[in-house]
Structures are given as C-alpha cells and as structure tokens.
Amino acid sequence: MVSYDLDRFGGWKGKRFQATGYFRVEKDERWWLVTPEGNAFLSFGINHLQPDLWQQSYNSETWKSKLGVEDIHGPEFVPALKAWFVETCRRYGINTVGVHSDLSIANHQQPSLPYVQPIEFVDIPHYRDDVVDEDFVDVFSDSFRTYCDQMAKKIAAPLRDDPFLFAYAMTDCPLLTDEDCRERTDTIGGAPRESRIGWPRRLRNLPRTAPGKQAYTETIRVIYKSRIEDFNASYGTSFESFDDLHDAVDWRPEINLSNGNEIRDNVEFLKQVVDKYYQTARESILRHDPNHLFIGDKLNANTDSLDTLIPITSKYTDVIFIQMYGRYDVQGRGLDRWTKVTDKPFINGDTSYTMITENMPRPYGPVADNLAQRAEWTDELFINAFARPEFVGWHYCGLIDTPNLISRKRLRKHSGFLDGHGTPYPDLEIVLERRIKEIYKIAIGGIDRR
C-alpha cells in the first residue's frame, strides 16, 4: 500500500534519499527527482500562468467574482490570483510551476511551489515569427560568453539559496536543425512561418574575424581531410584553398536540401555549435549558482532536433527536457530511442490533448473528437509515461483555455484543463485529479495499465 504522505515540496516520504537542501536527481531502480528534504519527487507541472488571460473582456467579471477583487487590474489582483492558483494546484496535486508562467505571480512575496526558472541565453524559439538572422549569435565569441555570464549573474546569483527553485531552463524549442528552420505554410494553429537561416548557415557566412567562422572552416577542413577539391565538388564552388573559404563572406546564404553532403556538413557543425552553446551556458550558471538543476532548452521532439542533438545536450544537462505532442505510442517510441543514447531522466515540459470548441477552432496539439476521448488520451499518457523508469515529469499545457477571444491568441490557441472562466472539463478533471494523486504508485508499478 502506497502512503501519500508528502513533504512541503510535494515529495513522497515513502522513499528517502540524502537531503542536500536543493532539488537533484538520483537513480535507484528507476530515475527519481529528489526534493531538498531528501524525498522522492515526480514533477507534474502546469504551464501558462499569464495574468492577462484572467483579465480579458470576456471573462474579467467572472474572475473578479472568483478572486474576490473589485478591480481586475488593481493591486489586489496579483495576491488574489496567486492564492487561487496555489489552492487550485493543491486541490489537484500539481506540484510544479512550469515554463511560460509569470513567476511574479506564482512567487509573489515568496515561492509556494517548486518552479522552473527561465534563463534564455539565445532568443530563437520556434513560435516567434520575428526571429532574424542576427538572433543566431556567434556562440564561439568572447562577447557571447560575457553576455551569458552577465545574465547568469543577474538571474541565477540571487536564486542560489532558494530551495523552491526546481531547475533552470533555456529557450523554448529553439530553431536548431534545418528541419526546424525550414519554411512552414501552416504551423501552430494556422500561423505560417518563413524559413530561418539557422546557426550553420549564419556562421559560415560571417567574416574571417568571427570566431564562429573560424570554427566552421576548421570543421569543414577536417570533414574533407584538407581536400578543397572535394569540398568544391560538393558545393559547386571554386575555392583555391580553405583559406579562401575562410575569407568568403555571404558565400552561401541558401541551402540545397537535396545536397546530402551539405546537410551532413551542417549537422556536424551544428553539433559543435550546440556543444559550445551548452558548455558556455552551463558554466555561466554554475559560476553563480552551483546548487540547482540545469535542464537546458526545451527541445522539440516533434522534429529531428532531439534525435540529432541529444548526444550533445545530454552531456551538460541533469534532465532531458523536451516538448512532444502526440499519443503515448508516439511518445513511447521516441523515449525508446533516446534511452538507448543517454542514461538520463526525461521531463516532457509541454504537452496535452485538446478538442475543437466554438472559440477554439484551431487549437495547438493533438485534437480529440470529444471530451471523453481527450480524457482517455490523457489517462493513457499518464499511466504509461510515469511507469517508465526514465520518465520523471510532465508539465501540462495549460491551466486555462486561451480562445480566439484574446487578440494575441487568434492564430494560436492553447487548451487548458479549465475553461477561460475556471470551470473544469468534467471527464478530464476526473482523470487528472485521480492520476496525479496516484503518481508515485504508478511509478513503482502499483497500477494495472491494461
């Protein structure tokens, strides 16, 4: 019989480890997160606590009543929303504030739940329409190292002693591979996206003085074993030497996706770029805060980013932090592959299932036919994923619906397990309330998954 005696962080007192005062990971038959008090912890988090979602014209009167405030934009709003949020999390057993959440709300006055702290050293997320070439910064440069150190000093140094800080996370699904960067006519909820240049193409076109260009030229020289004629044959160029390539500016801004050698070269150089990026980021954080977990970017597991780069990123992170939308059979096959590459715990930091409603005609994520099917898929993922020995967290997307009644959500809609007025979806509520409270029982094999 599993006892559900939990510590103040949501950790299970039925399985004890050494207490260090901070969150950490440990493998004992399966992977576990460990709370500052030394208890086993599995993270079920919630994303998208963003105050404007509660302040819309269509729902502000409802929330004034629910929160007990006279002015939804007044000074009493923040403490009232935090109190409601904390109580809602405690009711369902939600134990982590995930990414994309306003920590000034969640941590108002002081933290009440473990939380993920964003620290975005590069600004190239998949969802932004305005990512420009210059955003793919030269991570080999001294200026990047200085920038990372300054950011870590500002963000991480003040948090080094906070026991509620769960982990540092970087960019949300950064544009890494050529697949990530290519043009899409219809991506998130009907939002088209132009192609992006990406790191390999950006750095290979810089002047010779750029450290990234130097790293690219050396990588290419090694791949082609110093035979410039072989490189020219691959690219249709006429360089006399690799020094000429090194001098060339804007020599190849485009990419030929049918050129297998070019694709290979970009992948090999991208691995070096990401290695340098992660090394610099981790060192910067640890210099100012050696106490907390580093989980890196939320890597897009619905493209080839994770398959391509997990051997690199996993060298630096304590947990593999991913975003993956799909039924469990799809997610399970991915986890089967990735666990052959690295022996690290996994958190899916952004996933859920949705359905079409009147004001959410094109929601983001797998679309169920109806609420019963949505609840069924949620139950299926929960009991199968948390039964896996490497799976230690699911951060649910999201808390309340973001319908097209919100101007910034007309193209991109995210479904909550509560509607925009805070009313639960009944079948989904039953599943989440039950399974979250059984999370440790599932993890030790106490649930029949048939």
C-alpha positions as semicolon CSV with decimal commas, in nm:
position;residue;x (nm);y (nm);z (nm)
1;M;0,000;0,000;0,000
2;V;0,147;0,337;-0,103
3;S;0,127;0,609;0,161
4;Y;0,071;0,958;0,021
5;D;0,245;1,148;0,295
6;L;0,415;1,432;0,109
7;D;0,668;1,692;0,213
8;R;0,620;2,066;0,158
9;F;0,763;2,039;-0,194
10;G;0,530;1,756;-0,298
11;G;0,793;1,485;-0,245
12;W;0,691;1,135;-0,141
13;K;0,810;1,049;0,209
14;G;0,771;0,679;0,131
15;K;1,107;0,679;-0,049
16;R;1,401;0,857;0,109
17;F;1,734;0,976;-0,023
18;Q;2,006;1,201;0,113
19;A;1,883;1,556;0,167
20;T;2,101;1,832;0,023
21;G;1,872;2,132;0,063
22;Y;1,812;2,154;-0,313
23;F;1,643;1,955;-0,589
24;R;1,859;1,693;-0,756
25;V;1,831;1,360;-0,942
26;E;1,914;1,007;-0,835
27;K;1,877;0,665;-0,994
28;D;1,751;0,383;-0,772
29;E;1,588;0,109;-0,983
30;R;1,432;0,399;-1,171
31;W;1,518;0,767;-1,202
32;W;1,384;0,999;-0,935
33;L;1,392;1,366;-0,869
34;V;1,478;1,434;-0,505
35;T;1,337;1,722;-0,301
36;P;1,552;1,944;-0,082
37;E;1,431;1,736;0,214
38;G;1,551;1,413;0,053
39;N;1,221;1,265;-0,060
40;A;1,140;1,110;-0,398
41;F;0,974;1,356;-0,631
42;L;0,797;1,328;-0,965
43;S;0,704;1,656;-1,128
44;F;0,355;1,723;-1,255
45;G;0,361;2,089;-1,351
46;I;0,133;2,340;-1,510
47;N;0,224;2,595;-1,778
48;H;0,087;2,932;-1,887
49;L;0,008;3,119;-1,568
50;Q;-0,003;3,451;-1,754
51;P;-0,211;3,720;-1,581
52;D;-0,363;3,879;-1,891
53;L;-0,551;3,555;-1,958
54;W;-0,758;3,631;-1,648
55;Q;-0,816;3,996;-1,742
56;Q;-0,997;3,969;-2,074
57;S;-1,326;4,143;-2,152
58;Y;-1,500;3,807;-2,199
59;N;-1,401;3,668;-1,857
60;S;-1,296;3,956;-1,630
61;E;-1,630;3,975;-1,447
62;T;-1,613;3,603;-1,370
63;W;-1,264;3,635;-1,227
64;K;-1,348;3,944;-1,025
65;S;-1,608;3,733;-0,853
66;K;-1,395;3,419;-0,817
67;L;-1,092;3,609;-0,690
68;G;-1,291;3,843;-0,472
69;V;-1,144;4,163;-0,619
70;E;-1,311;4,487;-0,719
71;D;-1,061;4,578;-0,990
72;I;-0,915;4,302;-1,206
73;H;-0,626;4,537;-1,287
74;G;-0,582;4,670;-0,934
75;P;-0,315;4,594;-0,672
76;E;-0,526;4,323;-0,510
77;F;-0,528;4,116;-0,831
78;V;-0,179;3,964;-0,801
79;P;-0,211;3,826;-0,445
80;A;-0,564;3,705;-0,520
81;L;-0,462;3,524;-0,839
82;K;-0,165;3,365;-0,664
83;A;-0,386;3,243;-0,379
84;W;-0,634;3,092;-0,628
85;F;-0,351;2,934;-0,829
86;V;-0,184;2,775;-0,526
87;E;-0,514;2,642;-0,397
88;T;-0,601;2,501;-0,741
89;C;-0,263;2,326;-0,761
90;R;-0,301;2,180;-0,414
91;R;-0,650;2,057;-0,491
92;Y;-0,535;1,855;-0,790
93;G;-0,186;1,767;-0,668
94;I;0,000;1,984;-0,919
95;N;0,346;2,033;-0,771
96;T;0,549;2,243;-1,016
97;V;0,520;2,581;-1,189
98;G;0,631;2,508;-1,544
99;V;0,775;2,731;-1,811
100;H;0,578;3,007;-1,986
101;S;0,448;3,117;-1,646
102;D;0,472;3,458;-1,486
103;L;0,683;3,398;-1,176
104;S;0,596;3,740;-1,040
105;I;0,251;3,588;-0,986
106;A;0,349;3,234;-0,887
107;N;0,622;3,353;-0,650
108;H;0,453;3,669;-0,523
109;Q;0,612;3,754;-0,187
110;Q;0,766;3,406;-0,172
111;P;0,750;3,076;-0,365
112;S;0,484;2,827;-0,265
113;L;0,559;2,559;-0,526
114;P;0,875;2,432;-0,695
115;Y;0,927;2,633;-1,012
116;V;1,124;2,630;-1,337
117;Q;1,330;2,944;-1,385
118;P;1,375;3,058;-1,747
119;I;1,719;3,182;-1,846
120;E;1,723;3,237;-2,222
121;F;2,074;3,298;-2,349
122;V;1,959;3,279;-2,712
123;D;1,629;3,407;-2,846
124;I;1,538;3,169;-3,128
125;P;1,215;2,994;-3,016
126;H;1,007;2,805;-3,269
127;Y;0,689;3,001;-3,208
128;R;0,818;3,352;-3,280
129;D;0,752;3,496;-3,625
130;D;1,019;3,765;-3,596
131;V;1,336;3,561;-3,542
132;V;1,602;3,726;-3,761
133;D;1,943;3,612;-3,886
134;E;2,126;3,810;-3,619
135;D;1,947;3,615;-3,345
136;F;2,169;3,318;-3,434
137;V;2,455;3,468;-3,238
138;D;2,818;3,361;-3,255
139;V;2,838;3,132;-2,953
140;F;3,214;3,091;-3,001
141;S;3,277;3,460;-2,932
142;D;3,402;3,622;-2,614
143;S;3,104;3,857;-2,628
144;F;2,864;3,563;-2,601
145;R;3,048;3,424;-2,302
146;T;3,038;3,766;-2,135
147;Y;2,668;3,803;-2,216
148;C;2,589;3,465;-2,061
149;D;2,787;3,546;-1,750
150;Q;2,609;3,878;-1,706
151;M;2,269;3,716;-1,750
152;A;2,352;3,438;-1,505
153;K;2,478;3,693;-1,253
154;K;2,150;3,883;-1,283
155;I;1,913;3,585;-1,279
156;A;2,088;3,292;-1,112
157;A;2,301;3,455;-0,844
158;P;2,002;3,585;-0,640
159;L;1,839;3,238;-0,652
160;R;2,132;3,022;-0,547
161;D;1,989;2,958;-0,200
162;D;1,621;2,917;-0,296
163;P;1,508;2,561;-0,212
164;F;1,190;2,600;-0,423
165;L;1,388;2,659;-0,744
166;F;1,345;2,333;-0,929
167;A;1,566;2,392;-1,233
168;Y;1,696;2,638;-1,490
169;A;1,555;2,602;-1,842
170;M;1,666;2,786;-2,154
171;T;1,490;2,850;-2,486
172;D;1,151;2,709;-2,579
173;C;1,210;2,471;-2,872
174;P;1,498;2,663;-3,030
175;L;1,537;2,657;-3,407
176;L;1,833;2,424;-3,442
177;T;1,827;2,182;-3,734
178;D;1,747;2,256;-4,097
179;E;1,414;2,083;-4,038
180;D;1,339;2,324;-3,754
181;C;1,431;2,623;-3,968
182;R;1,258;2,544;-4,294
183;E;0,955;2,734;-4,418
184;R;0,617;2,612;-4,300
185;T;0,293;2,728;-4,455
186;D;0,077;2,624;-4,161
187;T;0,235;2,562;-3,822
188;I;0,089;2,648;-3,484
189;G;-0,285;2,694;-3,506
190;G;-0,270;2,833;-3,858
191;A;0,035;3,058;-3,824
192;P;0,262;3,046;-4,131
193;R;0,636;3,086;-4,077
194;E;0,909;3,196;-4,312
195;S;1,231;2,997;-4,331
196;R;1,513;3,086;-4,091
197;I;1,884;3,082;-4,167
198;G;1,991;2,869;-3,870
199;W;2,327;2,852;-3,697
200;P;2,538;2,667;-3,959
201;R;2,439;2,895;-4,246
202;R;2,460;3,208;-4,032
203;L;2,811;3,140;-3,902
204;R;2,957;3,006;-4,228
205;N;2,876;3,337;-4,399
206;L;3,043;3,562;-4,140
207;P;3,378;3,739;-4,196
208;R;3,703;3,557;-4,116
209;T;3,744;3,756;-3,794
210;A;3,437;3,591;-3,643
211;P;3,523;3,301;-3,409
212;G;3,222;3,112;-3,544
213;K;3,354;3,138;-3,899
214;Q;3,690;3,008;-3,780
215;A;3,520;2,712;-3,611
216;Y;3,319;2,640;-3,927
217;T;3,622;2,646;-4,156
218;E;3,816;2,413;-3,931
219;T;3,521;2,173;-3,908
220;I;3,490;2,163;-4,287
221;R;3,864;2,119;-4,331
222;V;3,851;1,811;-4,107
223;I;3,543;1,665;-4,277
224;Y;3,704;1,698;-4,620
225;K;4,050;1,591;-4,498
226;S;4,201;1,918;-4,625
227;R;4,097;1,835;-4,985
228;I;3,946;2,159;-5,114
229;E;3,868;1,996;-5,448
230;D;3,629;1,754;-5,273
231;F;3,460;2,044;-5,097
232;N;3,421;2,230;-5,427
233;A;3,271;1,920;-5,586
234;S;3,012;1,903;-5,309
235;Y;2,917;2,270;-5,321
236;G;2,979;2,365;-5,684
237;T;3,234;2,626;-5,572
238;S;3,582;2,712;-5,697
239;F;3,784;2,799;-5,387
240;E;4,161;2,763;-5,426
241;S;4,207;2,669;-5,063
242;F;4,030;2,652;-4,728
243;D;4,184;2,989;-4,652
244;D;3,978;3,126;-4,940
245;L;3,666;2,972;-4,788
246;H;3,763;3,130;-4,459
247;D;3,781;3,472;-4,630
248;A;3,449;3,436;-4,812
249;V;3,160;3,645;-4,674
250;D;2,797;3,564;-4,759
251;W;2,919;3,294;-4,992
252;R;2,625;3,058;-4,939
253;P;2,323;3,203;-4,755
254;E;2,084;2,947;-4,904
255;I;2,079;2,570;-4,866
256;N;2,026;2,288;-5,112
257;L;1,815;2,039;-4,920
258;S;1,884;1,772;-5,182
259;N;2,261;1,801;-5,129
260;G;2,339;1,521;-4,889
261;N;2,693;1,641;-4,824
262;E;2,577;1,990;-4,733
263;I;2,314;1,852;-4,497
264;R;2,577;1,629;-4,334
265;D;2,823;1,918;-4,302
266;N;2,562;2,141;-4,141
267;V;2,468;1,872;-3,892
268;E;2,830;1,813;-3,792
269;F;2,893;2,183;-3,748
270;L;2,563;2,231;-3,565
271;K;2,674;1,972;-3,311
272;Q;2,983;2,178;-3,241
273;V;2,779;2,497;-3,215
274;V;2,535;2,342;-2,969
275;D;2,818;2,187;-2,770
276;K;2,978;2,529;-2,728
277;Y;2,644;2,692;-2,650
278;Y;2,559;2,440;-2,378
279;Q;2,907;2,441;-2,231
280;T;2,908;2,820;-2,205
281;A;2,554;2,837;-2,067
282;R;2,609;2,571;-1,802
283;E;2,941;2,716;-1,688
284;S;2,785;3,061;-1,660
285;I;2,502;2,936;-1,441
286;L;2,724;2,720;-1,221
287;R;2,962;3,010;-1,169
288;H;2,681;3,200;-0,995
289;D;2,462;2,915;-0,872
290;P;2,620;2,572;-0,819
291;N;2,319;2,435;-0,630
292;H;2,038;2,380;-0,878
293;L;1,949;2,156;-1,170
294;F;2,021;2,259;-1,528
295;I;1,779;2,112;-1,782
296;G;1,877;2,313;-2,092
297;D;1,648;2,405;-2,377
298;K;1,303;2,257;-2,406
299;L;1,398;2,056;-2,714
300;N;1,144;1,999;-2,987
301;A;1,090;1,624;-3,001
302;N;0,833;1,660;-3,280
303;T;1,113;1,750;-3,522
304;D;1,458;1,595;-3,561
305;S;1,621;1,823;-3,300
306;L;1,627;1,569;-3,020
307;D;1,735;1,275;-3,233
308;T;2,013;1,487;-3,382
309;L;2,142;1,661;-3,072
310;I;2,068;1,452;-2,764
311;P;2,423;1,307;-2,763
312;I;2,548;1,666;-2,730
313;T;2,297;1,828;-2,495
314;S;2,278;1,531;-2,257
315;K;2,645;1,579;-2,169
316;Y;2,558;1,903;-1,995
317;T;2,206;1,865;-1,855
318;D;2,083;1,689;-1,544
319;V;1,750;1,608;-1,711
320;I;1,644;1,580;-2,077
321;F;1,377;1,848;-2,113
322;I;1,154;1,806;-2,417
323;Q;0,834;1,920;-2,581
324;M;0,647;1,644;-2,754
325;Y;0,286;1,633;-2,863
326;G;0,133;1,301;-2,958
327;R;-0,044;0,993;-2,828
328;Y;0,155;0,775;-2,592
329;D;0,252;0,524;-2,861
330;V;0,434;0,803;-3,048
331;Q;0,597;0,945;-2,737
332;G;0,687;0,599;-2,613
333;R;0,870;0,510;-2,934
334;G;1,070;0,829;-2,903
335;L;1,164;0,752;-2,543
336;D;1,262;0,401;-2,651
337;R;1,510;0,552;-2,899
338;W;1,651;0,821;-2,677
339;T;1,710;0,600;-2,375
340;K;1,947;0,395;-2,591
341;V;2,154;0,710;-2,640
342;T;2,165;0,853;-2,289
343;D;2,103;0,734;-1,937
344;K;1,931;1,046;-1,809
345;P;1,583;1,120;-1,675
346;F;1,325;1,285;-1,902
347;I;1,061;1,553;-1,848
348;N;0,804;1,636;-2,114
349;G;0,780;2,005;-2,037
350;D;0,487;2,089;-2,265
351;T;0,217;1,854;-2,384
352;S;-0,156;1,788;-2,362
353;Y;-0,454;1,698;-2,575
354;T;-0,722;1,931;-2,699
355;M;-1,052;1,946;-2,881
356;I;-1,227;2,198;-3,102
357;T;-1,474;2,434;-2,939
358;E;-1,667;2,733;-3,068
359;N;-1,394;2,983;-2,978
360;M;-1,101;2,744;-3,026
361;P;-1,138;2,626;-3,386
362;R;-0,767;2,556;-3,437
363;P;-0,607;2,459;-3,107
364;Y;-0,243;2,355;-3,077
365;G;-0,179;1,987;-3,012
366;P;-0,343;1,657;-3,099
367;V;-0,715;1,718;-3,144
368;A;-0,954;1,467;-2,991
369;D;-1,303;1,411;-3,129
370;N;-1,468;1,487;-2,797
371;L;-1,404;1,533;-2,425
372;A;-1,426;1,162;-2,346
373;Q;-1,152;1,086;-2,600
374;R;-0,941;1,375;-2,472
375;A;-0,963;1,234;-2,121
376;E;-0,885;0,883;-2,249
377;W;-0,568;1,000;-2,426
378;T;-0,460;1,192;-2,115
379;D;-0,509;0,886;-1,896
380;E;-0,319;0,669;-2,143
381;L;-0,017;0,900;-2,146
382;F;-0,014;0,949;-1,771
383;I;-0,015;0,587;-1,663
384;N;0,223;0,468;-1,936
385;A;0,476;0,751;-1,922
386;F;0,515;0,766;-1,544
387;A;0,554;0,389;-1,534
388;R;0,873;0,424;-1,740
389;P;1,194;0,429;-1,532
390;E;1,336;0,735;-1,708
391;F;1,021;0,949;-1,701
392;V;1,014;1,192;-1,409
393;G;0,788;1,476;-1,518
394;W;0,501;1,606;-1,726
395;H;0,427;1,979;-1,740
396;Y;0,075;2,019;-1,867
397;C;-0,022;2,276;-2,130
398;G;-0,201;2,462;-1,986
399;L;-0,404;2,593;-1,696
400;I;-0,697;2,775;-1,862
401;D;-0,814;2,795;-2,223
402;T;-0,677;3,073;-2,443
403;P;-0,954;3,116;-2,703
404;N;-0,966;3,344;-3,005
405;L;-1,147;3,598;-2,788
406;I;-0,795;3,700;-2,682
407;S;-0,640;3,909;-2,958
408;R;-0,292;3,757;-2,934
409;K;-0,440;3,407;-2,949
410;R;-0,640;3,436;-3,270
411;L;-0,390;3,224;-3,460
412;R;-0,252;3,018;-3,171
413;K;-0,484;2,867;-2,915
414;H;-0,386;2,654;-2,618
415;S;-0,629;2,437;-2,427
416;G;-0,643;2,428;-2,050
417;F;-0,791;2,169;-1,822
418;L;-1,015;2,456;-1,709
419;D;-1,206;2,677;-1,948
420;G;-1,147;3,053;-1,959
421;H;-1,388;3,105;-1,671
422;G;-1,217;2,850;-1,449
423;T;-1,473;2,572;-1,495
424;P;-1,317;2,223;-1,519
425;Y;-1,380;1,995;-1,815
426;P;-1,551;1,714;-1,622
427;D;-1,405;1,395;-1,778
428;L;-1,059;1,548;-1,794
429;E;-1,082;1,670;-1,437
430;I;-1,164;1,319;-1,315
431;V;-0,860;1,172;-1,489
432;L;-0,614;1,439;-1,375
433;E;-0,737;1,452;-1,018
434;R;-0,712;1,073;-0,988
435;R;-0,384;1,009;-1,169
436;I;-0,184;1,298;-1,023
437;K;-0,261;1,169;-0,676
438;E;-0,153;0,817;-0,783
439;I;0,169;0,933;-0,944
440;Y;0,407;0,756;-0,703
441;K;0,200;0,440;-0,709
442;I;0,223;0,438;-1,090
443;A;0,598;0,491;-1,073
444;I;0,661;0,185;-0,858
445;G;0,437;-0,042;-1,064
446;G;0,131;-0,034;-0,846
447;I;-0,118;0,045;-1,125
448;D;-0,262;-0,204;-1,372
449;R;-0,202;-0,038;-1,711
450;R;-0,428;-0,266;-1,912
